[in-house]
mmCIF file of C-alpha atoms in Angstrom:
data_model
loop_
_atom_site.group_PDB
_atom_site.id
_atom_site.type_symbol
_atom_site.label_atom_id
_atom_site.label_comp_id
_atom_site.label_asym_id
_atom_site.label_seq_id
_atom_site.Cartn_x
_atom_site.Cartn_y
_atom_site.Cartn_z
ATOM 1 C CA MET L 1 0.058 -0.219 0.026
ATOM 2 C CA ASN L 2 1.172 3.398 -0.974
ATOM 3 C CA LEU L 3 -0.030 6.662 0.593
ATOM 4 C CA ARG L 4 -0.653 8.331 -2.881
ATOM 5 C CA PHE L 5 -3.027 5.610 -3.584
ATOM 6 C CA LEU L 6 -5.056 5.749 -0.441
ATOM 7 C CA ALA L 7 -8.748 6.158 -0.758
ATOM 8 C CA ASP L 8 -8.613 4.916 -4.482
ATOM 9 C CA VAL L 9 -11.392 2.749 -5.880
ATOM 10 C CA TYR L 10 -9.418 -0.544 -4.959
ATOM 11 C CA ASP L 11 -9.341 0.401 -1.163
ATOM 12 C CA HIS L 12 -13.307 0.483 -1.438
ATOM 13 C CA TRP L 13 -13.349 -2.735 -3.347
ATOM 14 C CA LYS L 14 -10.761 -4.308 -0.585
ATOM 15 C CA GLY L 15 -13.154 -3.131 1.931
ATOM 16 C CA SER L 16 -16.312 -4.372 0.461
ATOM 17 C CA ILE L 17 -14.722 -7.807 0.430
ATOM 18 C CA ILE L 18 -13.448 -7.774 3.925
ATOM 19 C CA GLY L 19 -16.531 -6.287 5.245
ATOM 20 C CA ARG L 20 -18.827 -8.809 3.698
ATOM 21 C CA LEU L 21 -16.584 -11.742 4.930
ATOM 22 C CA SER L 22 -16.455 -10.230 8.350
ATOM 23 C CA GLN L 23 -19.997 -9.638 8.577
ATOM 24 C CA ALA L 24 -20.616 -13.567 7.613
ATOM 25 C CA THR L 25 -18.074 -14.424 10.352
ATOM 26 C CA LEU L 26 -15.996 -16.105 7.712
ATOM 27 C CA LEU L 27 -12.424 -14.404 9.088
ATOM 28 C CA ASP L 28 -11.168 -15.197 12.579
ATOM 29 C CA HIS L 29 -9.555 -12.407 14.315
ATOM 30 C CA LEU L 30 -8.593 -10.526 11.284
ATOM 31 C CA LYS L 31 -5.509 -8.343 11.438
ATOM 32 C CA VAL L 32 -4.648 -5.959 8.573
ATOM 33 C CA ASP L 33 -0.937 -5.126 7.288
ATOM 34 C CA GLN L 34 -0.650 -2.445 5.056
ATOM 35 C CA MET L 35 2.846 -3.146 3.905
ATOM 36 C CA ALA L 36 3.430 0.109 3.448
ATOM 37 C CA THR L 37 6.397 0.954 1.307
ATOM 38 C CA ASP L 38 6.281 4.599 2.461
ATOM 39 C CA SER L 39 5.340 4.124 6.150
ATOM 40 C CA SER L 40 7.145 7.068 7.289
ATOM 41 C CA GLN L 41 4.757 9.301 5.647
ATOM 42 C CA TRP L 42 1.858 7.630 6.931
ATOM 43 C CA GLY L 43 0.037 9.608 9.755
ATOM 44 C CA ASP L 44 -2.784 8.597 12.280
ATOM 45 C CA VAL L 45 -5.439 10.486 10.048
ATOM 46 C CA ASP L 46 -4.254 8.156 7.124
ATOM 47 C CA ARG L 47 -4.245 4.929 9.119
ATOM 48 C CA SER L 48 -7.939 5.815 10.180
ATOM 49 C CA LEU L 49 -8.936 6.394 6.958
ATOM 50 C CA TYR L 50 -7.498 3.155 5.528
ATOM 51 C CA ALA L 51 -9.153 1.393 8.297
ATOM 52 C CA GLU L 52 -12.338 2.990 7.571
ATOM 53 C CA LEU L 53 -12.129 2.162 3.771
ATOM 54 C CA LEU L 54 -11.423 -1.495 4.731
ATOM 55 C CA ARG L 55 -14.289 -1.507 7.147
ATOM 56 C CA VAL L 56 -11.920 -2.695 9.886
ATOM 57 C CA ASP L 57 -11.445 -1.332 13.381
ATOM 58 C CA LYS L 58 -8.074 0.803 13.634
ATOM 59 C CA SER L 59 -6.879 -1.634 16.240
ATOM 60 C CA MET L 60 -6.866 -4.320 13.811
ATOM 61 C CA LEU L 61 -3.998 -2.587 11.769
ATOM 62 C CA ILE L 62 -0.667 -4.013 12.693
ATOM 63 C CA ARG L 63 1.913 -1.638 14.071
ATOM 64 C CA HIS L 64 5.309 -2.157 13.323
ATOM 65 C CA ALA L 65 8.676 -1.293 15.114
ATOM 66 C CA GLU L 66 10.551 -1.903 11.894
ATOM 67 C CA ALA L 67 9.807 -0.421 8.346
ATOM 68 C CA LEU L 68 9.467 -2.808 5.606
ATOM 69 C CA ARG L 69 12.255 -0.940 3.348
ATOM 70 C CA ARG L 70 14.686 -0.830 6.395
ATOM 71 C CA ASN L 71 14.405 -4.330 7.759
ATOM 72 C CA ARG L 72 12.361 -6.717 5.860
ATOM 73 C CA LYS L 73 13.234 -9.598 7.762
ATOM 74 C CA ALA L 74 12.248 -8.207 11.215
ATOM 75 C CA TYR L 75 9.105 -6.766 9.509
ATOM 76 C CA ILE L 76 7.857 -10.094 8.246
ATOM 77 C CA GLU L 77 8.712 -11.648 11.889
ATOM 78 C CA GLU L 78 6.705 -8.886 13.464
ATOM 79 C CA ILE L 79 3.790 -10.233 11.155
ATOM 80 C CA LEU L 80 4.597 -13.828 12.144
ATOM 81 C CA ALA L 81 3.837 -12.904 15.614
ATOM 82 C CA VAL L 82 0.450 -11.948 15.105
ATOM 83 C CA GLU L 83 -2.536 -14.370 15.567
ATOM 84 C CA GLY L 84 -5.464 -14.753 13.474
ATOM 85 C CA ASP L 85 -6.295 -14.272 9.892
ATOM 86 C CA LEU L 86 -4.426 -11.819 7.914
ATOM 87 C CA PHE L 87 -4.925 -9.276 5.120
ATOM 88 C CA LEU L 88 -1.622 -8.301 3.439
ATOM 89 C CA ASP L 89 -1.901 -5.135 1.201
ATOM 90 C CA PRO L 90 1.376 -5.133 -0.585
ATOM 91 C CA ASP L 91 1.538 -2.245 -3.394
ATOM 92 C CA ILE L 92 1.497 -4.831 -6.215
ATOM 93 C CA GLY L 93 0.933 -8.212 -4.735
ATOM 94 C CA ILE L 94 2.845 -11.373 -4.773
ATOM 95 C CA SER L 95 6.029 -11.507 -6.854
ATOM 96 C CA THR L 96 6.820 -14.261 -9.440
ATOM 97 C CA ASN L 97 10.234 -12.918 -9.866
ATOM 98 C CA SER L 98 13.266 -13.482 -7.790
ATOM 99 C CA GLN L 99 14.218 -9.916 -7.830
ATOM 100 C CA ALA L 100 11.023 -8.914 -5.981
ATOM 101 C CA GLY L 101 11.072 -5.541 -4.665
ATOM 102 C CA ASP L 102 9.600 -3.957 -1.478
ATOM 103 C CA GLU L 103 6.158 -3.465 -3.280
ATOM 104 C CA HIS L 104 5.557 -7.090 -3.338
ATOM 105 C CA LEU L 105 5.128 -10.052 -1.253
ATOM 106 C CA LYS L 106 7.625 -12.843 -1.647
ATOM 107 C CA ALA L 107 6.532 -16.589 -2.023
ATOM 108 C CA THR L 108 8.923 -17.477 0.780
ATOM 109 C CA GLU L 109 7.309 -14.772 2.922
ATOM 110 C CA LEU L 110 3.560 -16.140 2.311
ATOM 111 C CA HIS L 111 4.764 -19.682 2.929
ATOM 112 C CA ALA L 112 6.338 -18.610 6.187
ATOM 113 C CA ILE L 113 3.083 -16.996 7.189
ATOM 114 C CA LEU L 114 1.121 -19.968 6.417
ATOM 115 C CA ASP L 115 3.421 -22.541 8.097
ATOM 116 C CA HIS L 116 3.418 -20.302 11.259
ATOM 117 C CA THR L 117 -0.238 -20.909 11.833
ATOM 118 C CA PRO L 118 -1.599 -23.392 9.445
ATOM 119 C CA THR L 119 -5.336 -22.735 10.303
ATOM 120 C CA ARG L 120 -5.166 -19.053 9.366
ATOM 121 C CA ILE L 121 -6.548 -17.579 6.062
ATOM 122 C CA VAL L 122 -4.258 -15.116 4.599
ATOM 123 C CA LEU L 123 -5.831 -12.642 2.066
ATOM 124 C CA VAL L 124 -3.425 -10.799 -0.450
ATOM 125 C CA TYR L 125 -4.427 -7.894 -2.604
ATOM 126 C CA GLN L 126 -3.089 -8.599 -6.174
ATOM 127 C CA HIS L 127 -2.904 -5.838 -8.763
ATOM 128 C CA ILE L 128 -2.688 -7.024 -12.344
ATOM 129 C CA ARG L 129 -0.980 -4.543 -14.911
ATOM 130 C CA ALA L 130 -1.125 -4.710 -18.710
ATOM 131 C CA ARG L 131 -2.243 -8.637 -18.324
ATOM 132 C CA LYS L 132 -5.818 -10.575 -18.019
ATOM 133 C CA THR L 133 -6.311 -11.530 -14.648
ATOM 134 C CA ARG L 134 -7.411 -14.982 -15.486
ATOM 135 C CA GLU L 135 -3.847 -15.486 -17.219
ATOM 136 C CA ARG L 136 -1.958 -13.939 -14.324
ATOM 137 C CA ILE L 137 -3.408 -15.626 -11.484
ATOM 138 C CA PRO L 138 -2.606 -19.249 -12.384
ATOM 139 C CA GLU L 139 1.015 -17.941 -12.939
ATOM 140 C CA ILE L 140 1.219 -16.711 -9.406
ATOM 141 C CA MET L 141 -0.334 -19.936 -8.054
ATOM 142 C CA ASP L 142 2.113 -22.096 -9.906
ATOM 143 C CA PHE L 143 5.056 -20.094 -8.907
ATOM 144 C CA LEU L 144 3.826 -20.456 -5.206
ATOM 145 C CA GLN L 145 3.578 -24.150 -5.569
ATOM 146 C CA GLN L 146 7.075 -24.421 -6.917
ATOM 147 C CA LYS L 147 8.387 -22.508 -3.960
ATOM 148 C CA GLY L 148 6.778 -24.261 -0.810
ATOM 149 C CA PRO L 149 4.627 -26.819 0.591
ATOM 150 C CA GLY L 150 0.959 -27.390 -0.489
ATOM 151 C CA PHE L 151 -1.504 -24.814 0.161
ATOM 152 C CA HIS L 152 -5.098 -24.310 -0.795
ATOM 153 C CA ALA L 153 -6.387 -21.072 -2.486
ATOM 154 C CA TYR L 154 -9.278 -19.310 -3.977
ATOM 155 C CA SER L 155 -9.447 -15.973 -5.745
ATOM 156 C CA TYR L 156 -11.951 -13.194 -6.076
ATOM 157 C CA GLU L 157 -10.942 -11.436 -9.584
ATOM 158 C CA SER L 158 -11.841 -8.537 -11.456
ATOM 159 C CA SER L 159 -10.474 -7.027 -14.738
ATOM 160 C CA SER L 160 -7.410 -5.398 -12.869
ATOM 161 C CA VAL L 161 -7.123 -6.607 -9.550
ATOM 162 C CA ALA L 162 -7.518 -9.917 -7.392
ATOM 163 C CA MET L 163 -8.146 -10.848 -3.872
ATOM 164 C CA LEU L 164 -6.335 -13.964 -3.234
ATOM 165 C CA PHE L 165 -7.090 -16.415 -0.367
ATOM 166 C CA PHE L 166 -4.621 -18.846 1.115
ATOM 167 C CA SER L 167 -4.737 -21.409 3.803
ATOM 168 C CA ARG L 168 -3.148 -24.795 4.767
ATOM 169 C CA ARG L 169 -6.678 -25.835 5.696
ATOM 170 C CA ALA L 170 -9.106 -26.531 2.753
ATOM 171 C CA GLU L 171 -12.217 -26.392 5.006
ATOM 172 C CA ARG L 172 -11.530 -22.773 6.047
ATOM 173 C CA LEU L 173 -11.457 -21.533 2.277
ATOM 174 C CA ASP L 174 -14.206 -23.859 1.229
ATOM 175 C CA ARG L 175 -16.651 -21.621 3.288
ATOM 176 C CA ILE L 176 -15.582 -18.617 1.504
ATOM 177 C CA GLY L 177 -15.958 -20.245 -1.583
ATOM 178 C CA ASP L 178 -19.498 -21.393 -0.701
ATOM 179 C CA PHE L 179 -20.161 -17.880 0.379
ATOM 180 C CA TYR L 180 -19.256 -16.289 -2.959
ATOM 181 C CA ARG L 181 -20.633 -18.947 -4.907
ATOM 182 C CA ASN L 182 -24.326 -18.365 -3.105
ATOM 183 C CA MET L 183 -23.938 -14.605 -3.344
ATOM 184 C CA LEU L 184 -22.764 -14.497 -6.813
ATOM 185 C CA ASP L 185 -24.898 -17.267 -8.287
ATOM 186 C CA TRP L 186 -23.932 -17.901 -11.767
ATOM 187 C CA HIS L 187 -21.791 -14.824 -11.866
ATOM 188 C CA ALA L 188 -19.267 -16.677 -9.577
ATOM 189 C CA ASP L 189 -17.537 -18.291 -12.480
#
């Protein structure tokens, strides 16, 4: 997440997804990590607005002692210390490149987060550029399968972004899949 994009249409979209899943009690003790690449520029007003747009309480935002750009390893360790389900909001999403920058979540990091609490659901915002979403998402899933142990996944896709859901426990994600199939009916495909 980058401050200059705060309150764009994608934050409203993320909030709709998180809000509906929370209302349906499909998320357990959700915590949110904005993965801000410009964290030093964020003020209390910005964090409050971000929480409001995502339809979460501000107390659900993870506060870090370390900045993502300054000490990524310590930053990820702080995420690992959090209990419950997680929403991770990297600028771009999951990288399928070994030279991933700060604006990405790395495959090894996602696997470490899933390993730490196998029952949790991890939601990851994925931005898609100059590609069809239905082409890009399978590439991401294939890359993740090559980089770590088995996981279960579900995606909610639009033309330029997707919300990716991961867990080591299929039954947790099956409930989300059922929720969207019931809500969207024939539009679910």
